[in-house]
CSV table of C-alpha atoms and ligand atoms in Angstrom, one decimal:
chain,number,residue,atom,x,y,z
A,162,MET,CA,13.8,102.0,111.6
A,163,LYS,CA,16.3,100.0,110.0
A,164,PRO,CA,16.6,96.8,112.0
A,165,VAL,CA,19.8,95.8,113.4
A,166,ILE,CA,22.2,93.1,112.8
A,167,ALA,CA,24.1,91.2,115.0
A,168,VAL,CA,27.2,90.4,112.8
A,169,MET,CA,30.3,87.7,115.0
A,170,PRO,CA,33.0,89.6,114.8
A,171,LEU,CA,35.8,87.7,113.1
A,172,TRP,CA,39.9,87.2,115.3
A,173,ASP,CA,43.0,87.5,113.6
A,174,ASP,CA,44.7,84.6,115.6
A,175,ASP,CA,48.4,87.1,114.7
A,176,ARG,CA,47.6,90.3,116.1
A,177,GLN,CA,45.2,89.3,118.9
A,178,SER,CA,42.8,91.0,116.6
A,179,LEU,CA,39.3,91.3,116.5
A,180,TRP,CA,38.8,92.7,111.9
A,181,MET,CA,35.8,92.7,109.6
A,182,LEU,CA,35.1,92.1,106.0
A,183,PRO,CA,33.4,95.1,105.0
A,184,GLY,CA,30.8,93.2,102.2
A,185,TYR,CA,29.2,91.4,105.3
A,186,LEU,CA,28.3,95.7,106.4
A,187,ASP,CA,27.6,96.4,103.1
A,188,GLY,CA,25.4,93.7,101.9
A,189,ILE,CA,23.4,94.3,105.0
A,190,ALA,CA,22.6,97.9,104.1
A,191,GLU,CA,22.2,97.8,100.7
A,192,ALA,CA,19.6,95.2,101.6
A,193,GLY,CA,18.0,98.2,104.2
A,194,GLY,CA,19.4,97.3,107.2
A,195,THR,CA,22.4,98.0,109.6
A,196,GLY,CA,25.2,96.2,110.7
A,197,VAL,CA,26.6,95.8,114.2
A,198,MET,CA,29.6,93.6,115.1
A,199,LEU,CA,29.6,92.1,118.2
A,200,PRO,CA,32.9,92.2,121.0
A,201,LEU,CA,34.2,88.3,121.0
A,202,ILE,CA,32.3,87.6,124.1
A,203,THR,CA,31.5,84.1,126.0
A,204,ASP,CA,29.7,85.1,128.6
A,205,SER,CA,26.0,84.0,127.7
A,206,ASP,CA,24.5,86.2,129.8
A,207,ALA,CA,26.4,89.1,127.9
A,208,VAL,CA,25.6,87.5,124.5
A,209,ALA,CA,21.6,87.2,125.2
A,210,GLN,CA,21.6,91.3,126.1
A,211,LEU,CA,23.4,91.6,122.5
A,212,ILE,CA,21.1,89.2,120.9
A,213,SER,CA,18.2,91.0,122.1
A,214,LEU,CA,19.6,94.3,121.4
A,215,CYS,CA,19.1,93.2,118.0
A,216,ASP,CA,17.0,92.2,115.3
A,217,GLY,CA,18.7,89.3,113.6
A,218,VAL,CA,21.8,87.3,114.1
A,219,LEU,CA,24.2,86.9,111.1
A,220,LEU,CA,26.8,83.9,111.5
A,221,THR,CA,29.7,85.1,109.6
A,222,GLY,CA,32.9,83.4,108.1
A,223,GLY,CA,36.4,82.5,109.7
A,224,HIS,CA,37.8,79.9,111.2
A,225,ASP,CA,36.9,76.0,111.0
A,226,VAL,CA,34.5,75.0,113.7
A,227,SER,CA,36.3,73.3,116.4
A,228,PRO,CA,34.7,68.6,115.6
A,229,SER,CA,34.3,68.7,119.3
A,230,LEU,CA,30.6,70.3,119.0
A,231,TYR,CA,30.2,67.4,116.7
A,232,GLY,CA,32.1,64.7,119.0
A,233,GLN,CA,34.7,63.8,116.7
A,234,GLU,CA,38.9,64.7,117.2
A,235,PRO,CA,40.7,67.5,115.3
A,236,PHE,CA,42.2,66.9,111.5
A,237,ASP,CA,45.8,68.1,111.8
A,238,GLY,CA,46.2,71.2,111.1
A,239,LEU,CA,42.9,72.7,111.4
A,240,GLU,CA,42.5,76.4,113.1
A,241,THR,CA,40.0,76.4,115.4
A,242,CYS,CA,38.6,79.7,117.4
A,243,PRO,CA,36.7,78.2,120.2
A,244,ALA,CA,35.7,81.4,122.2
A,245,ARG,CA,33.8,82.1,117.7
A,246,ASP,CA,32.2,78.1,117.9
A,247,ARG,CA,30.9,79.0,122.3
A,248,MET,CA,29.6,82.4,120.9
A,249,ASP,CA,28.4,81.6,118.0
A,250,ALA,CA,26.4,78.7,119.2
A,251,THR,CA,24.6,80.9,121.7
A,252,ALA,CA,23.5,83.0,119.3
A,253,LEU,CA,21.9,80.8,117.1
A,254,ARG,CA,20.4,79.1,120.0
A,255,LEU,CA,19.0,82.9,121.7
A,256,ALA,CA,17.7,83.2,118.5
A,257,LEU,CA,16.3,80.4,117.1
A,258,ARG,CA,14.3,80.3,121.3
A,259,GLU,CA,13.2,83.7,119.9
A,260,ASP,CA,12.7,83.3,116.2
A,261,LYS,CA,14.9,86.2,115.2
A,262,PRO,CA,15.6,85.4,111.6
A,263,VAL,CA,19.5,84.9,110.9
A,264,LEU,CA,21.1,83.8,107.7
A,265,GLY,CA,24.9,81.1,108.2
A,266,ILE,CA,27.8,82.5,106.1
A,267,CYS,CA,30.5,79.9,105.4
A,268,ARG,CA,32.1,78.6,108.6
A,269,GLY,CA,28.4,80.1,110.0
A,270,ILE,CA,26.7,77.3,107.8
A,271,GLN,CA,28.9,74.5,109.5
A,272,LEU,CA,28.3,76.2,112.9
A,273,MET,CA,24.6,76.2,112.0
A,274,ASN,CA,25.0,72.5,111.2
A,275,ALA,CA,27.6,71.6,114.4
A,276,ALA,CA,25.1,73.5,116.5
A,277,LEU,CA,22.4,71.8,115.4
A,278,GLY,CA,23.5,68.5,115.7
A,279,GLY,CA,25.2,68.3,112.5
A,280,THR,CA,28.2,67.2,111.1
A,281,LEU,CA,30.9,68.8,108.9
A,282,TRP,CA,33.1,67.6,106.7
A,283,GLN,CA,36.4,68.4,108.7
A,284,ASP,CA,39.0,68.9,105.5
A,285,LEU,CA,37.0,67.8,101.5
A,286,PRO,CA,40.9,67.6,100.6
A,287,THR,CA,41.4,64.9,101.8
A,288,GLN,CA,37.9,63.8,103.1
A,289,HIS,CA,35.7,64.6,99.6
A,290,PRO,CA,37.7,65.0,96.7
A,291,SER,CA,36.6,66.3,94.3
A,292,ASP,CA,37.1,68.1,90.3
A,293,VAL,CA,34.3,70.6,91.5
A,294,ASN,CA,37.4,74.2,93.0
A,295,HIS,CA,35.7,74.9,96.8
A,296,HIS,CA,38.0,76.5,96.8
A,297,MET,CA,38.6,79.2,94.5
A,298,ALA,CA,41.4,82.1,94.8
A,299,PRO,CA,41.0,85.7,94.4
A,300,PRO,CA,39.0,87.9,93.5
A,301,TYR,CA,35.8,85.8,95.0
A,302,ASP,CA,33.1,87.9,93.1
A,303,ARG,CA,33.6,85.0,90.0
A,304,VAL,CA,32.2,81.7,89.6
A,305,ALA,CA,33.5,78.8,90.9
A,306,HIS,CA,31.3,76.3,90.7
A,307,GLU,CA,27.7,75.9,89.9
A,308,VAL,CA,24.7,74.1,92.6
A,309,ARG,CA,21.4,72.8,91.7
A,310,ILE,CA,18.6,74.6,94.3
A,311,LEU,CA,16.4,72.2,95.6
A,312,PRO,CA,12.8,72.4,94.6
A,313,GLY,CA,10.4,73.6,96.9
A,314,THR,CA,12.3,75.2,98.8
A,315,PRO,CA,12.4,79.6,100.4
A,316,LEU,CA,16.1,79.7,98.3
A,317,HIS,CA,14.1,78.1,95.0
A,318,GLN,CA,11.0,80.3,95.5
A,319,LEU,CA,13.7,83.9,96.4
A,320,LEU,CA,15.2,83.2,93.2
A,321,GLY,CA,12.4,81.2,90.3
A,322,GLN,CA,15.6,79.0,89.1
A,323,ASP,CA,16.7,75.3,89.7
A,324,PHE,CA,21.0,76.1,89.4
A,325,LEU,CA,22.9,79.2,90.2
A,326,CYS,CA,26.4,79.9,90.0
A,327,VAL,CA,28.5,80.4,93.3
A,328,ASN,CA,31.5,81.5,94.6
A,329,SER,CA,33.5,79.1,96.4
A,330,TYR,CA,36.2,79.6,99.0
A,331,HIS,CA,35.6,76.4,101.8
A,332,HIS,CA,38.0,73.8,103.0
A,333,GLN,CA,34.9,72.3,105.3
A,334,ALA,CA,31.3,71.6,104.4
A,335,VAL,CA,28.3,70.0,105.9
A,336,ARG,CA,28.2,66.2,106.0
A,337,ASP,CA,26.0,64.4,108.1
A,338,VAL,CA,21.9,66.8,107.7
A,339,ALA,CA,21.5,68.1,111.7
A,340,PRO,CA,18.3,67.5,112.7
A,341,GLY,CA,15.7,70.1,112.1
A,342,LEU,CA,17.6,71.7,108.8
A,343,VAL,CA,16.9,70.6,105.4
A,344,PRO,CA,19.1,71.0,101.7
A,345,MET,CA,17.7,74.1,99.8
A,346,ALA,CA,21.1,73.7,97.6
A,347,VAL,CA,23.4,70.5,96.6
A,348,SER,CA,26.7,70.9,94.4
A,349,THR,CA,27.6,68.3,91.3
A,350,ASP,CA,29.6,67.1,93.6
A,351,GLY,CA,26.9,65.5,96.3
A,352,LEU,CA,28.2,68.8,98.9
A,353,VAL,CA,25.0,70.2,101.0
A,354,GLU,CA,25.6,74.3,100.5
A,355,ALA,CA,22.7,75.5,101.6
A,356,VAL,CA,19.9,74.6,104.1
A,357,TYR,CA,17.4,76.4,106.0
A,358,ALA,CA,15.1,75.3,109.0
A,359,PRO,CA,11.1,75.3,108.5
A,360,ASP,CA,10.1,75.6,111.5
A,361,GLN,CA,11.5,78.7,112.1
A,362,ARG,CA,10.6,81.5,110.5
A,363,PHE,CA,13.9,82.8,108.8
A,364,CYS,CA,17.0,80.7,109.8
A,365,TRP,CA,18.7,80.0,106.4
A,366,GLY,CA,22.9,78.7,105.7
A,367,VAL,CA,24.6,79.3,102.5
A,368,GLN,CA,27.8,77.8,101.7
A,369,TRP,CA,28.8,80.5,99.3
A,370,HIS,CA,29.2,84.1,100.0
A,371,PRO,CA,27.5,86.6,98.6
A,372,GLU,CA,29.0,89.3,101.0
A,373,PHE,CA,31.9,89.3,98.1
A,374,SER,CA,29.4,89.0,95.8
A,375,PHE,CA,26.4,91.4,96.7
A,376,ARG,CA,27.6,94.1,93.7
A,377,THR,CA,27.6,92.4,90.3
A,378,ASP,CA,25.6,89.0,91.2
A,379,ALA,CA,21.4,89.9,92.1
A,380,SER,CA,21.7,86.5,93.6
A,381,SER,CA,23.7,87.4,96.3
A,382,ARG,CA,21.5,91.0,96.9
A,383,ALA,CA,18.5,88.4,97.0
A,384,ILE,CA,19.5,86.5,99.8
A,385,PHE,CA,20.8,89.7,102.2
A,386,ARG,CA,17.0,91.3,101.0
A,387,ALA,CA,15.0,88.8,102.1
A,388,PHE,CA,17.4,88.7,105.2
A,389,VAL,CA,17.0,92.3,106.9
A,390,ASP,CA,13.5,92.0,105.4
A,391,ALA,CA,13.0,89.3,108.0
A,392,CYS,CA,14.2,91.4,110.9
A,393,ARG,CA,11.7,93.5,110.3
B,417,MN,MN1,31.4,75.6,97.4
Protein backbone atom coordinates (compact mmCIF):
# COMPACT_ATOMS: atom_id res chain seq x y z
CA MET A 1 0.00 0.00 0.00
CA LYS A 2 1.37 3.38 -0.96
CA PRO A 3 1.10 6.17 1.58
CA VAL A 4 -1.73 8.56 0.75
CA ILE A 5 -0.85 12.21 1.24
CA ALA A 6 -3.36 15.02 1.63
CA VAL A 7 -2.40 17.85 -0.73
CA MET A 8 -3.78 21.27 0.12
CA PRO A 9 -5.70 22.69 -2.86
CA LEU A 10 -4.66 25.77 -4.81
CA TRP A 11 -7.24 28.49 -5.40
CA ASP A 12 -7.56 30.65 -8.52
CA ASP A 13 -9.26 33.93 -7.61
CA ASP A 14 -9.97 34.96 -11.21
CA ARG A 15 -11.63 31.71 -12.19
CA GLN A 16 -13.09 31.09 -8.69
CA SER A 17 -11.74 27.59 -9.12
CA LEU A 18 -9.49 25.01 -7.54
CA TRP A 19 -6.34 24.09 -9.43
CA MET A 20 -3.18 22.05 -8.91
CA LEU A 21 0.45 22.09 -9.99
CA PRO A 22 1.20 18.57 -11.24
CA GLY A 23 4.68 18.71 -9.70
CA TYR A 24 3.35 18.28 -6.17
CA LEU A 25 1.50 15.09 -7.10
CA ASP A 26 4.24 13.87 -9.43
CA GLY A 27 6.96 14.49 -6.86
CA ILE A 28 5.02 12.46 -4.30
CA ALA A 29 4.35 9.72 -6.86
CA GLU A 30 8.00 9.57 -7.89
CA ALA A 31 8.86 9.07 -4.21
CA GLY A 32 6.43 6.17 -3.91
CA GLY A 33 3.30 7.84 -2.52
CA THR A 34 -0.07 8.94 -3.83
CA GLY A 35 -1.12 12.56 -3.42
CA VAL A 36 -4.80 13.44 -3.08
CA MET A 37 -5.88 17.03 -3.57
CA LEU A 38 -8.43 17.98 -0.94
CA PRO A 39 -11.41 20.26 -1.48
CA LEU A 40 -11.12 23.79 -0.11
CA ILE A 41 -13.12 23.54 3.11
CA THR A 42 -12.89 25.30 6.43
CA ASP A 43 -15.19 23.15 8.57
CA SER A 44 -12.72 21.73 11.06
CA ASP A 45 -14.65 18.46 11.55
CA ALA A 46 -14.61 17.84 7.82
CA VAL A 47 -10.90 18.68 7.59
CA ALA A 48 -10.25 16.33 10.52
CA GLN A 49 -12.09 13.49 8.81
CA LEU A 50 -10.11 13.96 5.61
CA ILE A 51 -6.78 14.18 7.43
CA SER A 52 -7.65 11.01 9.36
CA LEU A 53 -7.94 9.20 6.02
CA CYS A 54 -4.43 10.22 4.96
CA ASP A 55 -0.93 9.28 6.06
CA GLY A 56 0.62 12.74 5.72
CA VAL A 57 -0.03 16.35 4.76
CA LEU A 58 1.58 18.48 2.05
CA LEU A 59 1.16 22.22 2.67
CA THR A 60 1.42 23.61 -0.86
CA GLY A 61 2.37 27.03 -2.18
CA GLY A 62 -0.05 29.73 -3.23
CA HIS A 63 -1.42 32.90 -1.70
CA ASP A 64 0.27 35.18 0.80
CA VAL A 65 -0.31 34.16 4.40
CA SER A 66 -2.66 36.58 6.15
CA PRO A 67 -0.65 38.70 8.61
CA SER A 68 -3.58 38.39 11.02
CA LEU A 69 -2.17 34.94 11.81
CA TYR A 70 0.74 36.69 13.51
CA GLY A 71 -1.07 39.80 14.68
CA GLN A 72 0.07 42.32 12.06
CA GLU A 73 -1.72 44.65 9.68
CA PRO A 74 -1.31 43.62 6.04
CA PHE A 75 0.93 45.54 3.65
CA ASP A 76 -0.78 47.03 0.61
CA GLY A 77 -0.97 44.58 -2.25
CA LEU A 78 -0.93 41.32 -0.35
CA GLU A 79 -3.07 38.63 -1.98
CA THR A 80 -4.43 36.33 0.68
CA CYS A 81 -6.88 33.44 0.79
CA PRO A 82 -8.43 33.29 4.28
CA ALA A 83 -10.11 29.96 3.55
CA ARG A 84 -6.75 28.37 2.78
CA ASP A 85 -5.20 29.92 5.88
CA ARG A 86 -7.89 28.35 8.03
CA MET A 87 -7.84 25.01 6.28
CA ASP A 88 -4.04 24.72 6.16
CA ALA A 89 -3.69 25.71 9.82
CA THR A 90 -6.35 23.19 10.84
CA ALA A 91 -4.74 20.42 8.80
CA LEU A 92 -1.33 21.25 10.27
CA ARG A 93 -2.64 21.24 13.84
CA LEU A 94 -4.40 17.90 13.34
CA ALA A 95 -1.41 16.29 11.66
CA LEU A 96 0.94 17.41 14.43
CA ARG A 97 -1.47 16.18 17.09
CA GLU A 98 -1.53 12.75 15.47
CA ASP A 99 2.20 12.92 14.65
CA LYS A 100 1.51 12.52 10.94
CA PRO A 101 4.28 13.74 8.66
CA VAL A 102 3.98 17.26 7.24
CA LEU A 103 5.95 18.88 4.43
CA GLY A 104 5.47 22.59 3.79
CA ILE A 105 6.65 24.09 0.50
CA CYS A 106 7.00 27.86 -0.08
CA ARG A 107 3.74 29.23 1.34
CA GLY A 108 3.71 25.95 3.28
CA ILE A 109 6.79 26.82 5.37
CA GLN A 110 5.39 30.32 5.86
CA LEU A 111 1.98 29.05 6.95
CA MET A 112 3.66 26.52 9.25
CA ASN A 113 5.78 29.21 10.87
CA ALA A 114 2.89 31.67 11.27
CA ALA A 115 0.42 29.05 12.55
CA LEU A 116 2.93 27.88 15.17
CA GLY A 117 3.58 31.36 16.53
CA GLY A 118 6.29 32.87 14.34
CA THR A 119 6.20 35.91 12.06
CA LEU A 120 6.89 36.53 8.38
CA TRP A 121 8.51 39.12 6.21
CA GLN A 122 5.34 40.28 4.46
CA ASP A 123 7.14 41.72 1.45
CA LEU A 124 10.83 40.95 0.98
CA PRO A 125 11.63 43.65 -1.62
CA THR A 126 10.59 46.44 0.76
CA GLN A 127 11.32 44.87 4.16
CA HIS A 128 14.43 42.82 3.41
CA PRO A 129 16.07 44.18 0.24
CA SER A 130 19.10 42.22 -0.96
CA ASP A 131 21.06 41.20 -4.04
CA VAL A 132 19.86 37.61 -3.76
CA ASN A 133 17.21 36.73 -6.32
CA HIS A 134 14.31 35.22 -4.39
CA HIS A 135 11.82 35.88 -7.18
CA MET A 136 13.23 34.18 -10.27
CA ALA A 137 11.68 34.16 -13.73
CA PRO A 138 10.57 30.86 -15.25
CA PRO A 139 11.60 28.18 -15.90
CA TYR A 140 11.74 27.35 -12.22
CA ASP A 141 13.86 24.21 -12.43
CA ARG A 142 17.02 26.32 -12.39
CA VAL A 143 19.26 27.60 -9.58
CA ALA A 144 18.40 31.05 -8.21
CA HIS A 145 20.58 31.18 -5.11
CA GLU A 146 22.47 29.14 -2.55
CA VAL A 147 21.51 28.14 0.99
CA ARG A 148 23.73 26.96 3.81
CA ILE A 149 22.49 23.73 5.37
CA LEU A 150 22.94 23.82 9.11
CA PRO A 151 24.93 20.93 10.62
CA GLY A 152 23.12 18.59 12.96
CA THR A 153 19.76 19.05 11.22
CA PRO A 154 17.81 16.27 9.47
CA LEU A 155 18.26 18.06 6.15
CA HIS A 156 22.02 17.97 6.60
CA GLN A 157 21.82 14.29 7.50
CA LEU A 158 19.70 13.61 4.43
CA LEU A 159 21.84 15.47 1.89
CA GLY A 160 25.25 15.24 3.51
CA GLN A 161 26.34 18.64 2.30
CA ASP A 162 26.88 22.11 3.75
CA PHE A 163 25.55 24.13 0.81
CA LEU A 164 22.69 23.63 -1.63
CA CYS A 165 21.72 25.48 -4.79
CA VAL A 166 17.97 26.08 -4.90
CA ASN A 167 15.32 27.70 -7.04
CA SER A 168 13.44 30.60 -5.49
CA TYR A 169 10.04 32.11 -6.14
CA HIS A 170 8.70 33.88 -3.08
CA HIS A 171 8.19 37.41 -1.81
CA GLN A 172 7.37 36.47 1.78
CA ALA A 173 9.61 34.49 4.13
CA VAL A 174 10.11 33.33 7.71
CA ARG A 175 11.12 36.24 9.97
CA ASP A 176 10.92 35.21 13.64
CA VAL A 177 11.08 31.43 13.78
CA ALA A 178 8.15 29.88 15.65
CA PRO A 179 8.69 28.20 19.00
CA GLY A 180 8.96 24.50 18.27
CA LEU A 181 10.63 25.02 14.89
CA VAL A 182 14.38 25.00 14.24
CA PRO A 183 16.14 26.40 11.15
CA MET A 184 17.72 23.87 8.77
CA ALA A 185 18.90 26.16 5.97
CA VAL A 186 19.73 29.86 5.62
CA SER A 187 20.24 31.92 2.45
CA THR A 188 23.33 34.06 2.01
CA ASP A 189 21.26 37.16 2.82
CA GLY A 190 20.11 35.63 6.09
CA LEU A 191 16.64 34.27 5.34
CA VAL A 192 15.60 31.06 7.04
CA GLU A 193 14.75 28.84 4.05
CA ALA A 194 14.10 25.50 5.78
CA VAL A 195 12.81 24.51 9.22
CA TYR A 196 11.81 21.39 11.10
CA ALA A 197 10.02 20.52 14.33
CA PRO A 198 12.34 18.38 16.48
CA ASP A 199 9.42 17.17 18.60
CA GLN A 200 7.67 15.63 15.59
CA ARG A 201 8.42 12.49 13.63
CA PHE A 202 8.57 14.53 10.42
CA CYS A 203 7.55 18.16 10.11
CA TRP A 204 9.67 20.03 7.57
CA GLY A 205 9.26 23.23 5.64
CA VAL A 206 11.31 24.43 2.69
CA GLN A 207 11.14 27.85 1.08
CA TRP A 208 12.28 26.61 -2.32
CA HIS A 209 10.35 24.50 -4.81
CA PRO A 210 11.23 20.79 -5.10
CA GLU A 211 7.98 20.34 -7.06
CA PHE A 212 9.56 22.28 -9.93
CA SER A 213 12.98 20.65 -9.78
CA PHE A 214 12.58 17.01 -8.69
CA ARG A 215 12.98 15.68 -12.23
CA THR A 216 16.47 17.12 -12.60
CA ASP A 217 17.62 17.71 -9.01
CA ALA A 218 18.54 14.80 -6.74
CA SER A 219 18.19 16.86 -3.55
CA SER A 220 14.57 17.68 -4.45
CA ARG A 221 13.84 14.01 -4.98
CA ALA A 222 15.53 13.19 -1.66
CA ILE A 223 13.25 15.64 0.17
CA PHE A 224 10.11 14.13 -1.36
CA ARG A 225 11.43 10.65 -0.59
CA ALA A 226 12.20 11.49 3.05
CA PHE A 227 8.66 12.85 3.42
CA VAL A 228 6.93 9.92 1.72
CA ASP A 229 9.07 7.38 3.57
CA ALA A 230 8.07 9.02 6.87
CA CYS A 231 4.41 8.56 5.83
CA ARG A 232 4.73 4.78 5.45
MN1 LIG B 1 14.79 32.14 -1.70
